PDB file of C-alpha atoms in Angstrom:
ATOM      1  CA  MET A 218      -0.095   0.583  -0.206  1.00  0.00           C
ATOM      2  CA  LYS A 219       1.606   3.746  -0.524  1.00  0.00           C
ATOM      3  CA  VAL A 220       1.495   5.187   2.579  1.00  0.00           C
ATOM      4  CA  SER A 221      -0.592   8.687   2.650  1.00  0.00           C
ATOM      5  CA  LEU A 222       1.243  11.567   4.581  1.00  0.00           C
ATOM      6  CA  TRP A 223      -0.260  14.752   5.116  1.00  0.00           C
ATOM      7  CA  THR A 224       2.836  16.869   4.322  1.00  0.00           C
ATOM      8  CA  ASP A 225       5.748  16.387   2.554  1.00  0.00           C
ATOM      9  CA  LYS A 226       8.061  18.694   5.422  1.00  0.00           C
ATOM     10  CA  LYS A 227      10.783  16.648   6.527  1.00  0.00           C
ATOM     11  CA  LEU A 228       9.506  13.982   9.476  1.00  0.00           C
ATOM     12  CA  ILE A 229      11.433  13.648  12.749  1.00  0.00           C
ATOM     13  CA  LYS A 230      13.088  10.750  12.397  1.00  0.00           C
ATOM     14  CA  GLY A 231      11.249   7.563  13.457  1.00  0.00           C
ATOM     15  CA  ALA A 232       7.587   9.327  12.601  1.00  0.00           C
ATOM     16  CA  GLU A 233       6.938   7.788  10.118  1.00  0.00           C
ATOM     17  CA  PRO A 234       3.813   5.652   8.956  1.00  0.00           C
ATOM     18  CA  VAL A 235       3.875   2.338  10.474  1.00  0.00           C
ATOM     19  CA  PHE A 236       2.523  -0.362   7.368  1.00  0.00           C
ATOM     20  CA  LEU A 237       2.959  -4.007   8.333  1.00  0.00           C
ATOM     21  CA  LYS A 238       1.010  -6.627   5.754  1.00  0.00           C
ATOM     22  CA  GLY A 239      -0.073  -9.399   6.700  1.00  0.00           C
ATOM     23  CA  HIS A 240      -1.835 -12.915   5.215  1.00  0.00           C
ATOM     24  CA  LYS A 241      -5.404 -12.503   7.282  1.00  0.00           C
ATOM     25  CA  LYS A 242      -8.299 -10.970   5.394  1.00  0.00           C
ATOM     26  CA  THR A 243      -8.629  -8.786   8.033  1.00  0.00           C
ATOM     27  CA  GLY A 244      -7.065  -5.860   8.744  1.00  0.00           C
ATOM     28  CA  ILE A 245      -5.539  -3.436  11.417  1.00  0.00           C
ATOM     29  CA  LEU A 246      -6.001   0.542  11.777  1.00  0.00           C
ATOM     30  CA  LEU A 247      -4.857   1.809  14.644  1.00  0.00           C
ATOM     31  CA  PHE A 248      -3.710   5.822  15.589  1.00  0.00           C
ATOM     32  CA  HIS A 249      -1.676   7.148  17.239  1.00  0.00           C
ATOM     33  CA  GLY A 250      -2.382   9.650  20.795  1.00  0.00           C
ATOM     34  CA  TRP A 251      -2.142  13.367  20.081  1.00  0.00           C
ATOM     35  CA  SER A 252       1.007  15.556  19.461  1.00  0.00           C
ATOM     36  CA  SER A 253       3.084  11.655  19.504  1.00  0.00           C
ATOM     37  CA  SER A 254       3.924   9.416  15.731  1.00  0.00           C
ATOM     38  CA  PRO A 255       3.376   5.919  14.750  1.00  0.00           C
ATOM     39  CA  GLN A 256       6.285   5.405  17.244  1.00  0.00           C
ATOM     40  CA  GLU A 257       3.600   5.415  20.345  1.00  0.00           C
ATOM     41  CA  LEU A 258       2.337   2.134  19.034  1.00  0.00           C
ATOM     42  CA  ASN A 259       4.873   0.774  17.315  1.00  0.00           C
ATOM     43  CA  PRO A 260       8.398   1.249  19.440  1.00  0.00           C
ATOM     44  CA  ASP A 261      11.893  -0.377  19.413  1.00  0.00           C
ATOM     45  CA  TYR A 262      12.467  -0.357  23.120  1.00  0.00           C
ATOM     46  CA  VAL A 263       9.103  -2.502  24.485  1.00  0.00           C
ATOM     47  CA  PRO A 264       7.656  -5.292  22.627  1.00  0.00           C
ATOM     48  CA  SER A 265       5.839  -3.498  20.285  1.00  0.00           C
ATOM     49  CA  THR A 266       1.814  -3.477  19.319  1.00  0.00           C
ATOM     50  CA  ALA A 267       2.096  -3.022  16.294  1.00  0.00           C
ATOM     51  CA  LYS A 268       4.274  -5.953  15.313  1.00  0.00           C
ATOM     52  CA  TYR A 269       2.183  -8.085  17.858  1.00  0.00           C
ATOM     53  CA  LEU A 270      -0.272  -8.625  15.771  1.00  0.00           C
ATOM     54  CA  ASN A 271       0.905  -8.604  13.042  1.00  0.00           C
ATOM     55  CA  SER A 272       2.805 -11.381  13.510  1.00  0.00           C
ATOM     56  CA  LEU A 273      -0.727 -12.958  14.244  1.00  0.00           C
ATOM     57  CA  GLY A 274      -1.082 -12.550  10.515  1.00  0.00           C
ATOM     58  CA  TYR A 275      -2.961  -8.964  10.644  1.00  0.00           C
ATOM     59  CA  THR A 276      -1.948  -5.911   8.066  1.00  0.00           C
ATOM     60  CA  VAL A 277      -1.481  -3.047  10.288  1.00  0.00           C
ATOM     61  CA  TYR A 278      -1.307   0.395   9.541  1.00  0.00           C
ATOM     62  CA  ILE A 279      -0.819   2.905  11.671  1.00  0.00           C
ATOM     63  CA  PRO A 280      -0.796   6.697   9.391  1.00  0.00           C
ATOM     64  CA  LEU A 281       1.275   9.598  10.813  1.00  0.00           C
ATOM     65  CA  ARG A 282      -2.175  12.422  11.537  1.00  0.00           C
ATOM     66  CA  ILE A 283      -2.090  15.627  10.201  1.00  0.00           C
ATOM     67  CA  GLY A 284      -0.138  18.076  12.065  1.00  0.00           C
ATOM     68  CA  GLN A 285       2.209  15.881  13.181  1.00  0.00           C
ATOM     69  CA  GLY A 286       5.710  13.635  12.978  1.00  0.00           C
ATOM     70  CA  THR A 287       7.239  17.310  12.435  1.00  0.00           C
ATOM     71  CA  ARG A 288       7.122  20.338  14.344  1.00  0.00           C
ATOM     72  CA  ALA A 289       5.159  21.577  17.000  1.00  0.00           C
ATOM     73  CA  GLU A 290       3.709  24.764  15.135  1.00  0.00           C
ATOM     74  CA  ASP A 291       2.678  22.553  12.260  1.00  0.00           C
ATOM     75  CA  LEU A 292      -0.657  21.500  14.663  1.00  0.00           C
ATOM     76  CA  ASP A 293      -1.429  24.896  15.240  1.00  0.00           C
ATOM     77  CA  GLY A 294      -4.750  25.687  13.078  1.00  0.00           C
ATOM     78  CA  LEU A 295      -5.655  22.438  13.869  1.00  0.00           C
ATOM     79  CA  HIS A 296      -9.036  20.877  15.582  1.00  0.00           C
ATOM     80  CA  TRP A 297     -10.956  18.287  16.604  1.00  0.00           C
ATOM     81  CA  GLU A 298     -12.660  18.004  13.279  1.00  0.00           C
ATOM     82  CA  ASP A 299      -9.556  18.377  11.011  1.00  0.00           C
ATOM     83  CA  TRP A 300      -8.473  14.806  12.794  1.00  0.00           C
ATOM     84  CA  VAL A 301     -11.422  13.585  12.285  1.00  0.00           C
ATOM     85  CA  ASP A 302     -11.359  13.917   8.797  1.00  0.00           C
ATOM     86  CA  ASP A 303      -7.781  13.069   8.523  1.00  0.00           C
ATOM     87  CA  ALA A 304      -8.786   9.322  10.173  1.00  0.00           C
ATOM     88  CA  ARG A 305     -11.646   8.805   7.853  1.00  0.00           C
ATOM     89  CA  LYS A 306      -9.593   9.293   4.942  1.00  0.00           C
ATOM     90  CA  HIS A 307      -6.625   6.692   6.137  1.00  0.00           C
ATOM     91  CA  PHE A 308      -9.622   4.410   6.794  1.00  0.00           C
ATOM     92  CA  ASP A 309     -11.172   4.701   3.536  1.00  0.00           C
ATOM     93  CA  LEU A 310      -7.609   3.867   1.987  1.00  0.00           C
ATOM     94  CA  PHE A 311      -6.767   1.061   4.089  1.00  0.00           C
ATOM     95  CA  LEU A 312     -10.126  -0.668   3.158  1.00  0.00           C
ATOM     96  CA  LYS A 313      -8.729  -1.390  -0.364  1.00  0.00           C
ATOM     97  CA  GLU A 314      -6.148  -3.511   0.921  1.00  0.00           C
ATOM     98  CA  VAL A 315      -8.218  -5.938   3.058  1.00  0.00           C
ATOM     99  CA  ASP A 316     -11.963  -7.352   3.052  1.00  0.00           C
ATOM    100  CA  ARG A 317     -12.285  -6.253   6.947  1.00  0.00           C
ATOM    101  CA  VAL A 318     -11.219  -3.464   9.532  1.00  0.00           C
ATOM    102  CA  ILE A 319     -10.484  -3.300  12.752  1.00  0.00           C
ATOM    103  CA  VAL A 320     -10.317  -0.074  13.950  1.00  0.00           C
ATOM    104  CA  GLY A 321      -8.247   1.351  17.521  1.00  0.00           C
ATOM    105  CA  GLY A 322      -6.258   3.412  19.274  1.00  0.00           C
ATOM    106  CA  MET A 323      -4.202   5.566  21.455  1.00  0.00           C
ATOM    107  CA  SER A 324      -5.268   8.441  23.994  1.00  0.00           C
ATOM    108  CA  MET A 325      -7.025  10.481  21.005  1.00  0.00           C
ATOM    109  CA  GLY A 326      -6.754   7.974  18.501  1.00  0.00           C
ATOM    110  CA  GLY A 327      -8.816   6.215  20.285  1.00  0.00           C
ATOM    111  CA  GLN A 328     -11.630   8.741  20.437  1.00  0.00           C
ATOM    112  CA  LEU A 329     -11.107   8.755  16.715  1.00  0.00           C
ATOM    113  CA  ALA A 330     -11.771   4.935  16.403  1.00  0.00           C
ATOM    114  CA  LEU A 331     -14.812   5.379  18.406  1.00  0.00           C
ATOM    115  CA  LYS A 332     -15.961   7.996  16.005  1.00  0.00           C
ATOM    116  CA  ILE A 333     -14.691   5.614  13.005  1.00  0.00           C
ATOM    117  CA  SER A 334     -16.798   3.135  13.953  1.00  0.00           C
ATOM    118  CA  VAL A 335     -20.422   4.246  13.993  1.00  0.00           C
ATOM    119  CA  GLU A 336     -19.226   6.056  10.499  1.00  0.00           C
ATOM    120  CA  ARG A 337     -17.761   3.155   8.658  1.00  0.00           C
ATOM    121  CA  PRO A 338     -18.100  -0.499   9.001  1.00  0.00           C
ATOM    122  CA  VAL A 339     -15.808  -2.410  11.157  1.00  0.00           C
ATOM    123  CA  VAL A 340     -15.218  -5.417  12.594  1.00  0.00           C
ATOM    124  CA  GLY A 341     -14.595  -4.221  16.080  1.00  0.00           C
ATOM    125  CA  VAL A 342     -12.426  -1.366  18.228  1.00  0.00           C
ATOM    126  CA  ILE A 343      -9.626  -1.201  20.820  1.00  0.00           C
ATOM    127  CA  ALA A 344      -9.975   2.115  22.651  1.00  0.00           C
ATOM    128  CA  MET A 345      -6.416   2.264  24.702  1.00  0.00           C
ATOM    129  CA  GLY A 346      -6.308   4.743  27.592  1.00  0.00           C
ATOM    130  CA  THR A 347      -9.328   6.826  25.616  1.00  0.00           C
ATOM    131  CA  PRO A 348      -9.643  10.085  27.211  1.00  0.00           C
ATOM    132  CA  VAL A 349     -13.322  10.914  28.656  1.00  0.00           C
ATOM    133  CA  PHE A 350     -12.211  12.676  31.823  1.00  0.00           C
ATOM    134  CA  MET A 351      -8.701  13.833  32.203  1.00  0.00           C
ATOM    135  CA  ASN A 352      -7.024  13.669  35.811  1.00  0.00           C
ATOM    136  CA  MET A 353      -7.991  16.589  37.726  1.00  0.00           C
ATOM    137  CA  ASP A 354     -10.802  16.874  35.244  1.00  0.00           C
ATOM    138  CA  PRO A 355     -12.651  20.432  36.235  1.00  0.00           C
ATOM    139  CA  LEU A 356      -9.665  22.074  36.581  1.00  0.00           C
ATOM    140  CA  PHE A 357      -8.318  20.515  33.749  1.00  0.00           C
ATOM    141  CA  ARG A 358     -11.648  21.897  32.006  1.00  0.00           C
ATOM    142  CA  VAL A 359     -11.316  25.927  32.979  1.00  0.00           C
ATOM    143  CA  TRP A 360      -7.836  25.980  31.913  1.00  0.00           C
ATOM    144  CA  ALA A 361      -8.852  24.942  28.665  1.00  0.00           C
ATOM    145  CA  TRP A 362     -11.049  27.358  28.284  1.00  0.00           C
ATOM    146  CA  LEU A 363      -9.634  29.819  29.133  1.00  0.00           C
ATOM    147  CA  ASN A 364      -6.911  29.445  26.650  1.00  0.00           C
ATOM    148  CA  ARG A 365      -9.538  28.262  23.322  1.00  0.00           C
ATOM    149  CA  LYS A 366      -8.239  31.501  21.178  1.00  0.00           C
ATOM    150  CA  ASN A 367      -4.485  31.083  23.238  1.00  0.00           C
ATOM    151  CA  ARG A 368      -2.039  30.175  20.221  1.00  0.00           C
ATOM    152  CA  LYS A 369       0.824  30.889  22.346  1.00  0.00           C
ATOM    153  CA  MET A 370       3.556  27.715  22.864  1.00  0.00           C
ATOM    154  CA  MET A 371       3.478  25.375  25.561  1.00  0.00           C
ATOM    155  CA  HIS A 372       5.840  22.750  27.088  1.00  0.00           C
ATOM    156  CA  LYS A 373       4.552  19.852  27.830  1.00  0.00           C
ATOM    157  CA  ARG A 374       5.079  18.906  32.389  1.00  0.00           C
ATOM    158  CA  TYR A 375       6.661  15.817  33.193  1.00  0.00           C
ATOM    159  CA  LEU A 376       5.865  13.524  36.666  1.00  0.00           C
ATOM    160  CA  PRO A 377       9.515  12.258  37.539  1.00  0.00           C
ATOM    161  CA  GLN A 378       8.823   8.533  37.462  1.00  0.00           C
ATOM    162  CA  ASP A 379       6.883   9.322  33.967  1.00  0.00           C
ATOM    163  CA  ARG A 380       9.416  11.392  32.178  1.00  0.00           C
ATOM    164  CA  GLU A 381      12.183   8.472  31.311  1.00  0.00           C
ATOM    165  CA  ILE A 382      10.268   6.532  29.698  1.00  0.00           C
ATOM    166  CA  ALA A 383       8.396  10.596  27.965  1.00  0.00           C
ATOM    167  CA  MET A 384      11.906  11.101  27.022  1.00  0.00           C
ATOM    168  CA  LYS A 385      11.962   7.782  24.914  1.00  0.00           C
ATOM    169  CA  LYS A 386       8.818   8.786  22.797  1.00  0.00           C
ATOM    170  CA  ILE A 387       8.756  10.311  19.333  1.00  0.00           C
ATOM    171  CA  HIS A 388       6.381  12.851  20.113  1.00  0.00           C
ATOM    172  CA  TYR A 389       5.856  17.226  20.383  1.00  0.00           C
ATOM    173  CA  ILE A 390       6.636  18.221  23.779  1.00  0.00           C
ATOM    174  CA  GLU A 391       5.150  22.106  23.306  1.00  0.00           C
ATOM    175  CA  TYR A 392       2.146  22.469  21.914  1.00  0.00           C
ATOM    176  CA  PRO A 393      -0.104  25.896  20.460  1.00  0.00           C
ATOM    177  CA  ALA A 394      -2.101  26.419  24.364  1.00  0.00           C
ATOM    178  CA  TYR A 395      -5.649  26.422  22.494  1.00  0.00           C
ATOM    179  CA  GLN A 396      -5.183  22.902  22.444  1.00  0.00           C
ATOM    180  CA  LEU A 397      -6.009  22.004  25.018  1.00  0.00           C
ATOM    181  CA  TYR A 398      -9.620  23.237  24.567  1.00  0.00           C
ATOM    182  CA  GLU A 399      -9.585  20.668  21.726  1.00  0.00           C
ATOM    183  CA  ASN A 400      -8.593  17.809  23.530  1.00  0.00           C
ATOM    184  CA  ALA A 401     -11.355  18.614  25.748  1.00  0.00           C
ATOM    185  CA  LYS A 402     -13.947  19.372  22.624  1.00  0.00           C
ATOM    186  CA  ALA A 403     -12.664  15.594  21.037  1.00  0.00           C
ATOM    187  CA  SER A 404     -13.551  14.185  25.105  1.00  0.00           C
ATOM    188  CA  TRP A 405     -17.295  16.427  24.738  1.00  0.00           C
ATOM    189  CA  GLU A 406     -17.721  14.736  21.135  1.00  0.00           C
ATOM    190  CA  ILE A 407     -17.344  11.579  21.814  1.00  0.00           C
ATOM    191  CA  ARG A 408     -19.153  11.439  25.003  1.00  0.00           C
ATOM    192  CA  LYS A 409     -22.472  12.312  22.839  1.00  0.00           C
ATOM    193  CA  ILE A 410     -21.726   9.421  20.104  1.00  0.00           C
ATOM    194  CA  LEU A 411     -20.911   6.142  22.860  1.00  0.00           C
ATOM    195  CA  PRO A 412     -24.451   5.032  22.353  1.00  0.00           C
ATOM    196  CA  GLU A 413     -24.064   4.543  18.825  1.00  0.00           C
ATOM    197  CA  VAL A 414     -21.149   2.610  18.782  1.00  0.00           C
ATOM    198  CA  LYS A 415     -22.166  -0.885  18.557  1.00  0.00           C
ATOM    199  CA  ALA A 416     -19.319  -3.495  16.905  1.00  0.00           C
ATOM    200  CA  PRO A 417     -17.255  -5.096  19.990  1.00  0.00           C
ATOM    201  CA  ILE A 418     -14.894  -3.395  22.100  1.00  0.00           C
ATOM    202  CA  LEU A 419     -11.619  -4.085  24.376  1.00  0.00           C
ATOM    203  CA  VAL A 420     -11.073  -1.223  26.504  1.00  0.00           C
ATOM    204  CA  VAL A 421      -7.562  -0.834  27.729  1.00  0.00           C
ATOM    205  CA  HIS A 422      -6.448   1.332  30.922  1.00  0.00           C
ATOM    206  CA  SER A 423      -3.859   2.003  32.698  1.00  0.00           C
ATOM    207  CA  ALA A 424      -4.670   1.259  36.348  1.00  0.00           C
ATOM    208  CA  ASN A 425      -2.122   4.337  37.105  1.00  0.00           C
ATOM    209  CA  ASP A 426      -3.167   6.203  33.702  1.00  0.00           C
ATOM    210  CA  ASN A 427      -1.116   9.944  35.081  1.00  0.00           C
ATOM    211  CA  VAL A 428      -2.951  11.863  32.405  1.00  0.00           C
ATOM    212  CA  VAL A 429      -6.218  10.236  31.569  1.00  0.00           C
ATOM    213  CA  ASP A 430      -8.704   9.473  34.700  1.00  0.00           C
ATOM    214  CA  PRO A 431      -8.917   5.585  34.316  1.00  0.00           C
ATOM    215  CA  MET A 432     -12.492   6.534  35.441  1.00  0.00           C
ATOM    216  CA  SER A 433     -13.211   6.691  31.666  1.00  0.00           C
ATOM    217  CA  ALA A 434     -12.026   3.071  30.986  1.00  0.00           C
ATOM    218  CA  LYS A 435     -15.701   2.746  33.089  1.00  0.00           C
ATOM    219  CA  TYR A 436     -17.767   5.094  31.582  1.00  0.00           C
ATOM    220  CA  LEU A 437     -16.936   3.670  27.975  1.00  0.00           C
ATOM    221  CA  LEU A 438     -17.826   0.377  28.999  1.00  0.00           C
ATOM    222  CA  LYS A 439     -21.144   1.618  30.208  1.00  0.00           C
ATOM    223  CA  LYS A 440     -22.171   4.071  28.182  1.00  0.00           C
ATOM    224  CA  VAL A 441     -21.267   1.908  24.946  1.00  0.00           C
ATOM    225  CA  GLY A 442     -24.352   0.495  23.118  1.00  0.00           C
ATOM    226  CA  SER A 443     -22.314  -2.644  22.173  1.00  0.00           C
ATOM    227  CA  LYS A 444     -22.916  -5.783  23.906  1.00  0.00           C
ATOM    228  CA  ASP A 445     -19.665  -7.530  23.312  1.00  0.00           C
ATOM    229  CA  LYS A 446     -17.582  -4.866  25.654  1.00  0.00           C
ATOM    230  CA  GLN A 447     -14.626  -5.977  27.782  1.00  0.00           C
ATOM    231  CA  LEU A 448     -12.312  -4.166  29.806  1.00  0.00           C
ATOM    232  CA  PHE A 449      -8.361  -4.614  30.677  1.00  0.00           C
ATOM    233  CA  TRP A 450      -6.339  -2.849  33.402  1.00  0.00           C
ATOM    234  CA  VAL A 451      -2.628  -2.650  32.447  1.00  0.00           C
ATOM    235  CA  LYS A 452      -0.804  -2.578  35.950  1.00  0.00           C
ATOM    236  CA  ASN A 453       2.038  -0.383  36.691  1.00  0.00           C
ATOM    237  CA  SER A 454       2.856   1.779  33.545  1.00  0.00           C
ATOM    238  CA  TYR A 455       2.246   5.767  32.654  1.00  0.00           C
ATOM    239  CA  HIS A 456      -0.589   6.780  30.054  1.00  0.00           C
ATOM    240  CA  SER A 457       0.695   5.339  26.948  1.00  0.00           C
ATOM    241  CA  PHE A 458       0.860   2.020  28.283  1.00  0.00           C
ATOM    242  CA  THR A 459       2.138   0.447  24.839  1.00  0.00           C
ATOM    243  CA  THR A 460       6.087   2.137  25.570  1.00  0.00           C
ATOM    244  CA  ASP A 461       5.820   1.318  29.776  1.00  0.00           C
ATOM    245  CA  ARG A 462       6.861  -1.936  30.464  1.00  0.00           C
ATOM    246  CA  ASN A 463       4.047  -4.152  30.136  1.00  0.00           C
ATOM    247  CA  SER A 464       3.030  -2.809  26.744  1.00  0.00           C
ATOM    248  CA  GLY A 465       4.045  -7.202  26.636  1.00  0.00           C
ATOM    249  CA  VAL A 466       0.751  -8.439  28.490  1.00  0.00           C
ATOM    250  CA  ALA A 467      -1.765  -4.942  26.721  1.00  0.00           C
ATOM    251  CA  SER A 468      -0.525  -6.412  23.476  1.00  0.00           C
ATOM    252  CA  LYS A 469      -1.963 -10.486  24.590  1.00  0.00           C
ATOM    253  CA  VAL A 470      -5.208  -9.235  25.416  1.00  0.00           C
ATOM    254  CA  MET A 471      -5.967  -7.420  22.133  1.00  0.00           C
ATOM    255  CA  GLY A 472      -3.919 -10.163  20.617  1.00  0.00           C
ATOM    256  CA  ASP A 473      -7.018 -12.221  21.739  1.00  0.00           C
ATOM    257  CA  PHE A 474     -10.151 -10.202  21.375  1.00  0.00           C
ATOM    258  CA  VAL A 475      -8.760  -8.983  17.536  1.00  0.00           C
ATOM    259  CA  ASN A 476      -8.576 -12.709  17.106  1.00  0.00           C
ATOM    260  CA  ARG A 477     -11.710 -13.881  18.745  1.00  0.00           C
ATOM    261  CA  ILE A 478     -13.685 -11.172  16.417  1.00  0.00           C
ATOM    262  CA  SER A 479     -12.612 -11.955  13.734  1.00  0.00           C
ATOM    263  CA  ARG A 480     -13.402 -15.588  13.130  1.00  0.00           C
TER     264      ARG A 480
END
C-alpha cells in the first residue's frame, strides 16, 4: 500500500507511518495519540503492539496523523474536526487493502477509533487510554476554556517517575495552548456518540494513568452500545502503556480479542 502522508516536510526520524503486511483478510488500523507519532504503537525499546498483532497474521496500518511528526508549530490551526476527517481518509484508504477492519487507537487515537466506528463498517474497536475525563478534570476544563483562543506555545510537564519513559517517545514536547480546548472538545464530542458504538469493543487502560482519569475506562464500558465489551487494566504503566514495561501484556490481550472477533 502506498502510505499517505499529510505533508512533504521533513519528518522527525522514527515518526514515519507504519504498514505491516499480513496474510489474513482482516486488517487493523491504529491511530496514535495527540502530539505523538506511529512510534507510540510500534516502539523499538519495549515489545511492539503493531509487530505483535502483525505476527498473528493481521495487516497493521498506523498512519501519521495530520499535524504530527514534523514540528509542534504544525499543530497550529488544526481542530478536532480536522483529525476526524483525516482519520476517515486513512480508513477509506486502508479498506482498499483488506476485506475487514478493526480500528483502534491510543488516547485521542482511541477517540478517533470510536468516532470512525459509528461512521464506517468495522469488525471491532480497541480503545487504549481513551479520554473521557482528564485527571483533575474540572480544573482542566476551565484551563482549556480560558486558553481556547491562545496560540502561544506551551511546554509539556512530566512527573519525575514518567519523564524517562516519556522522553523515549517520538512526540512534541510543546504545543499551541488552544490545543487543550481541542482535546476537551474531543472528549465532549465522544461522550455524545458512545451509545451509537455497536461493534465489539475492548477498552484497555493504565490503572495508574497519569494523564487520563481511569474512570474514563469504566464510563466508556458503561455507555457504549456494544453488547460485546471488555475492559482490561494495565498495571504499573503510565498513560501511553504501549511504550511502557507492560506493553507486551496489553498486546497479548488485544491479540486475543482480535482473534476472537475476526473468526
